[in-house]
Each structure stands twice: as structure tokens, then as C-alpha cells.
XYZ file of C-alpha atoms in Angstrom:
321
model
C 57.447 -64.810 175.249
C 59.932 -63.041 173.243
C 57.360 -60.395 171.897
C 56.667 -59.434 175.610
C 60.121 -59.186 176.594
C 60.795 -57.032 173.325
C 57.982 -54.505 173.699
C 59.081 -54.373 177.459
C 62.521 -53.105 176.491
C 61.307 -50.880 173.794
C 58.900 -48.916 176.383
C 61.364 -49.006 178.659
C 63.835 -47.243 175.710
C 61.198 -45.044 175.057
C 60.802 -43.529 178.478
C 64.684 -43.280 178.991
C 64.436 -40.961 176.078
C 61.701 -38.832 177.171
C 63.635 -38.533 180.577
C 66.534 -37.522 178.749
C 64.929 -35.235 176.704
C 62.851 -33.816 180.025
C 66.790 -33.719 181.969
C 68.031 -31.565 178.924
C 65.441 -29.158 179.023
C 65.908 -28.339 182.587
C 69.518 -28.934 182.738
C 70.172 -25.292 183.508
C 68.174 -25.580 186.393
C 69.290 -28.811 187.974
C 72.266 -29.372 189.622
C 74.690 -31.378 187.659
C 74.963 -33.659 190.832
C 71.358 -34.916 190.373
C 71.011 -38.057 188.383
C 68.727 -39.550 185.967
C 67.394 -41.756 188.583
C 67.288 -39.331 191.299
C 65.457 -36.915 188.830
C 62.886 -39.560 188.250
C 62.494 -39.642 191.990
C 61.864 -36.286 192.485
C 59.313 -36.135 189.622
C 57.501 -39.051 191.378
C 57.592 -37.557 194.627
C 56.371 -34.202 193.430
C 53.154 -35.892 191.872
C 52.467 -37.891 194.900
C 52.517 -34.799 196.954
C 50.283 -32.158 194.971
C 47.580 -30.913 196.952
C 44.412 -32.238 196.529
C 42.008 -29.867 194.717
C 39.381 -28.314 197.456
C 35.731 -27.606 196.492
C 35.441 -23.710 195.225
C 32.029 -23.148 196.818
C 30.814 -24.370 200.673
C 27.526 -23.175 202.143
C 26.111 -23.327 205.816
C 22.368 -22.653 206.154
C 21.481 -21.121 208.788
C 17.517 -21.993 210.395
C 15.752 -20.235 212.326
C 11.817 -20.071 213.817
C 10.120 -16.685 213.037
C 6.459 -16.240 214.174
C 6.917 -12.916 212.129
C 6.261 -13.232 208.244
C 7.700 -9.435 207.917
C 11.247 -8.896 206.394
C 12.489 -7.300 209.802
C 12.605 -10.893 210.634
C 15.463 -11.569 207.988
C 16.771 -8.240 208.447
C 18.020 -9.250 211.504
C 20.581 -11.804 210.262
C 21.823 -9.885 207.343
C 24.622 -8.478 208.970
C 25.673 -11.844 210.897
C 25.096 -13.507 207.687
C 28.110 -11.290 205.987
C 29.972 -11.470 209.096
C 30.041 -15.729 209.118
C 30.297 -15.276 204.964
C 33.370 -13.495 205.223
C 35.204 -15.660 208.023
C 34.582 -18.643 206.549
C 34.568 -18.294 203.071
C 31.689 -19.587 202.518
C 28.082 -19.202 200.958
C 25.601 -18.506 203.896
C 21.979 -18.647 203.531
C 19.426 -18.170 206.154
C 15.875 -20.179 206.005
C 13.338 -18.975 208.541
C 10.238 -20.876 209.161
C 7.126 -19.692 210.714
C 6.643 -22.287 213.316
C 8.455 -25.164 214.909
C 7.073 -28.124 212.504
C 8.696 -26.863 209.538
C 11.875 -26.248 212.009
C 11.355 -29.510 213.181
C 11.752 -31.434 209.908
C 14.597 -29.499 209.156
C 16.638 -30.780 212.238
C 15.536 -34.097 211.878
C 17.184 -34.784 208.259
C 19.968 -32.822 209.841
C 19.508 -30.046 206.622
C 20.439 -27.179 208.659
C 24.195 -26.312 209.752
C 23.642 -23.585 212.094
C 19.617 -23.160 213.923
C 18.706 -20.688 216.381
C 16.371 -23.374 218.238
C 13.811 -21.917 220.279
C 14.231 -23.906 223.740
C 12.100 -27.107 222.649
C 13.683 -27.951 219.666
C 16.990 -27.292 221.356
C 16.408 -30.083 223.709
C 14.742 -32.298 220.436
C 17.902 -31.239 218.474
C 20.415 -32.415 221.251
C 18.539 -35.181 222.967
C 17.317 -36.721 219.593
C 19.463 -35.622 216.539
C 23.353 -35.039 217.843
C 23.326 -31.214 217.261
C 25.809 -29.704 219.444
C 24.734 -25.989 221.406
C 27.576 -23.609 220.960
C 25.979 -20.387 222.746
C 22.516 -19.268 224.422
C 20.379 -17.045 222.849
C 18.926 -13.547 224.290
C 15.712 -12.900 225.674
C 13.442 -13.875 228.601
C 15.349 -15.764 231.258
C 12.831 -18.428 232.820
C 9.974 -18.992 230.136
C 6.753 -19.895 231.997
C 3.646 -22.071 230.262
C 0.554 -20.977 231.085
C -2.944 -22.361 230.322
C -5.524 -19.879 229.277
C -9.331 -19.717 228.848
C -11.857 -16.945 228.288
C -12.571 -15.215 230.954
C -16.493 -16.220 230.892
C -15.469 -19.698 231.196
C -16.564 -22.407 233.656
C -13.456 -24.324 233.825
C -11.515 -23.305 237.155
C -8.541 -26.194 237.571
C -6.715 -28.608 235.280
C -9.030 -31.082 236.024
C -11.974 -29.279 234.241
C -10.049 -29.420 231.254
C -11.009 -32.946 230.971
C -13.049 -33.667 227.811
C -12.871 -30.259 226.433
C -10.683 -28.756 223.523
C -7.105 -27.683 223.616
C -5.422 -25.548 221.428
C -1.500 -26.279 221.051
C 1.377 -24.920 219.500
C 3.164 -26.943 217.490
C 5.281 -30.383 217.813
C 8.954 -28.579 218.927
C 7.662 -25.535 220.902
C 8.080 -25.997 224.723
C 5.784 -23.524 226.220
C 3.401 -24.421 223.802
C 3.093 -28.126 223.081
C 5.448 -30.096 225.623
C 4.876 -28.581 228.367
C 1.550 -28.181 228.567
C 0.930 -32.109 227.717
C 3.569 -32.916 230.579
C 1.226 -31.050 232.723
C -2.265 -32.479 231.334
C -1.022 -35.877 231.584
C -3.938 -38.833 232.829
C -6.530 -36.404 230.670
C -8.492 -37.364 227.807
C -9.750 -34.603 225.628
C -12.190 -33.807 223.126
C -9.601 -32.727 220.581
C -6.403 -30.992 219.996
C -5.939 -28.262 217.465
C -2.751 -26.903 216.078
C -3.302 -23.161 214.928
C 0.176 -21.713 213.077
C 1.104 -19.206 215.954
C 0.911 -17.929 219.748
C -1.186 -15.066 218.628
C -3.552 -17.779 216.644
C -3.960 -19.791 219.902
C -5.795 -17.403 221.672
C -7.613 -16.178 218.816
C -8.940 -19.798 219.039
C -9.546 -19.361 222.291
C -11.485 -16.221 222.142
C -13.841 -17.560 219.321
C -14.837 -20.715 220.734
C -12.527 -22.981 218.566
C -11.019 -24.218 221.648
C -12.066 -24.053 225.143
C -8.172 -23.939 226.631
C -4.887 -22.330 224.675
C -1.146 -23.447 225.721
C 1.093 -20.297 224.981
C 3.893 -18.659 227.143
C 3.182 -16.406 229.646
C 5.444 -13.531 227.495
C 3.541 -14.275 224.642
C 0.260 -13.994 226.497
C 0.997 -10.871 227.623
C 1.969 -9.608 224.124
C -0.986 -10.740 222.364
C -3.867 -10.625 224.860
C -4.588 -6.946 224.172
C -5.045 -7.712 220.347
C -7.826 -10.685 220.393
C -11.200 -9.346 221.097
C -14.024 -9.162 222.389
C -13.246 -11.366 225.348
C -11.303 -11.217 227.905
C -8.655 -14.261 228.433
C -7.449 -14.874 232.080
C -4.736 -17.598 232.992
C -5.735 -20.585 234.302
C -2.382 -22.409 235.224
C 1.030 -21.736 235.022
C 4.034 -24.252 235.170
C 6.404 -23.442 237.776
C 9.509 -24.756 235.684
C 11.214 -22.098 233.764
C 12.242 -22.971 230.695
C 16.150 -22.036 229.688
C 16.678 -19.703 227.001
C 17.475 -21.543 223.492
C 20.757 -21.711 221.565
C 22.571 -21.732 218.318
C 23.304 -25.212 217.823
C 25.586 -26.590 214.719
C 24.754 -29.755 213.192
C 26.844 -32.861 213.376
C 27.098 -33.417 209.997
C 30.002 -30.576 209.922
C 33.404 -31.656 210.550
C 34.796 -31.435 214.066
C 37.805 -29.308 213.209
C 35.213 -27.431 211.319
C 32.563 -26.754 214.114
C 35.795 -25.587 215.982
C 36.483 -23.314 213.891
C 32.635 -22.151 213.609
C 32.722 -21.688 217.327
C 35.717 -19.671 217.229
C 34.531 -17.649 214.530
C 31.154 -17.180 216.425
C 32.409 -16.181 219.761
C 34.589 -12.873 218.196
C 31.403 -11.855 216.296
C 31.145 -7.953 217.167
C 28.742 -7.521 219.935
C 26.458 -5.344 217.987
C 26.149 -7.741 215.100
C 25.347 -10.649 217.937
C 23.094 -8.640 219.464
C 20.826 -8.070 216.253
C 21.308 -12.169 215.385
C 19.843 -12.753 219.043
C 22.799 -14.902 220.718
C 25.263 -14.442 223.726
C 28.712 -15.020 222.960
C 30.258 -14.469 226.271
C 27.537 -17.171 228.330
C 27.467 -20.345 229.205
C 24.892 -22.571 227.237
C 21.904 -23.262 230.117
C 21.035 -27.091 230.974
C 18.451 -28.823 229.016
C 18.192 -31.637 231.543
C 14.683 -30.802 232.992
C 13.434 -29.673 229.128
C 14.934 -32.963 227.819
C 13.183 -35.278 229.947
C 9.744 -33.384 229.760
C 10.462 -34.121 225.830
C 11.050 -37.541 226.557
C 7.986 -38.140 228.543
C 5.561 -36.396 226.326
C 7.606 -38.685 223.275
C 6.441 -41.662 225.006
C 2.723 -40.675 224.153
C 3.250 -39.108 220.787
C 6.445 -41.210 219.870
C 7.904 -38.211 217.219
C 7.659 -36.911 213.827
C 5.854 -39.651 212.213
C 2.187 -40.395 210.083
C 1.560 -42.622 213.388
C 2.382 -39.357 215.669
C -0.084 -37.088 213.885
C -2.773 -39.663 213.545
C -2.698 -39.670 217.024
C -3.096 -36.288 218.123
C -5.503 -36.057 215.759
C -7.916 -38.399 217.489
C -11.238 -37.384 219.039
C -11.134 -37.918 221.691
C -7.523 -37.908 222.265
C -5.840 -39.257 225.397
C -2.754 -37.666 227.088
C -1.405 -40.824 228.650
C 0.292 -43.909 227.143
């Protein structure tokens, strides 16, 4: 016990000497009325209130679906990336995907900080993965889903599709996947095939790989003249307009940072926003009906699992539960 007390006294003496030395060195700047105890208190307070270092580098990963593999799909976001990087003082990277499958995987893992999402992905991201819509995307308001066949096809009604093959868009597409399955609910088909792009869906119908194809009305108008030699016709048009897509923000971003990014995006120069494809002064569309369609389809094909992939590859495949 004596040795412990002696050690404590020695340590206290050393601390007092160190403090005295420091006070002598700083005496030219310290007011004479500050006591040694007060000085030690100020030093302790200063140490406790020192700001915590912040990371030197942050990054924002922006995801988008682009059916166009050319550099044009990257160029349209170039000024937007620079603007967002300068305003947030972050490294901003763009990750385009060829179709909805890869995008859906990134959204499920919440890898993307921001997403330029088409309507089907928007409905899933909001209802299943807690992404928050910020602004609507430019585009045709009221997209329609259509089923198309070759002009010489004997199929004249939805009921006649039973037992036939169907070319669909990737899971995540509103007009190419969710609405067609919703509209064909109750049928058993010979098989489903999944070409990578809307143009490839039309090509599959022309080449006889599928009896019916599902695309949007706008995609049909854009690509029908590019597939030959057969003409295509619309068999069925869904009556429900599909809302525009949206710019979404990840739930992994802290709430105050979300609001800061929302404000920065709302102040995007109009020419930059137009290039990137979003509207800064319009309300986000209502996705309630689209979400209900998604939920109905996911009741048959539960989601993004191996089990779902196996169900979609069945021959024949049932579009009901």
C-alpha cells in the first residue's frame, strides 16, 4: 500500500511539474488571473470539444437502365455528374445497365445511392426496398403496355394465347413484364422467354421464337420498322396509363443528407436536368395502381430468387397461383 501511495505521489508531482512548465511557456498569452487548476480545466475542455475528423472521400453511385449500349447513354449524364459532384463535394459515378435485371439486383442490395428508374423499378424500389421518390423523369406520360403478334398469326384474342409462347421484358419492366402477366392471369403458356431488349422481343416474334411479345406502345412504334420481313400487329392494349419513372434516393443515406441532395437536385440548371432526363418542378406521380400490379404478379413469382427463376423457366408455365 505504501509503495502504491508513493507511486501516486510521484505521478502527481510529475503531472504538476509538466503543467507548470506548460504554463510558463504560455504565460505570455494567458491572463495572469487564470489559475493552474483553471488552465488544466481549459485544456481538458479543449480536448473534449475537438471536432471528430470526417472522411476525406465520399461517393455517390447513380444507377440507370439504358437499352442503348452506345456512349450516348453515358454522355447525357456527364454535366449532371459534374454538377452533383461539385455541389455535394463527392465522387459521383454512373452505373448504366442494359436492362432491368441487373438494376433490380442493385436496388435489392441498396447499392445505388440515386436511381433514374423506369416505372416498374420505381414501384418495386418504393414498395419493397424503401427507396424514396424525389422527382419524376421526363418521358411519355401514360405509357401503355401492348401484346403484339405477327400479322399472319391466327391469334385474335387474349384467350387464344393459352398454350403459346410469350416473349417478356425482364422482371422490373412495367410494360414488358408486370402488366402483361397481370393481364394474362389465369392462363397456362407453353413457355416464357426473356430477350434482353424491347427490340429483341419484337425480333423474337418475327423469327417465330415466340408467338406473342410484350412491349410498350411507344417501343412498338419505335422498333417495328426495324424488324423484317414480317409485319407485326397489336393484339391487345392495356387501358391503364403507366406513370413516368422517377429519380429515387437510397434509404441508406442519412435523413439530413437526403434533404440536402433533394435541395441540390431541385436547383439543377434546367439544361442539365433536361439532359439527365428529370423534372425539377413537378410532383412525383402516383404509383398506387402500379404497386398493386407488382404485388399481384409477385404473388405468382415471388421476387428475385432462384425459386422464381425456376418458376419462370417451367414448360408449361402457369400464370396463376
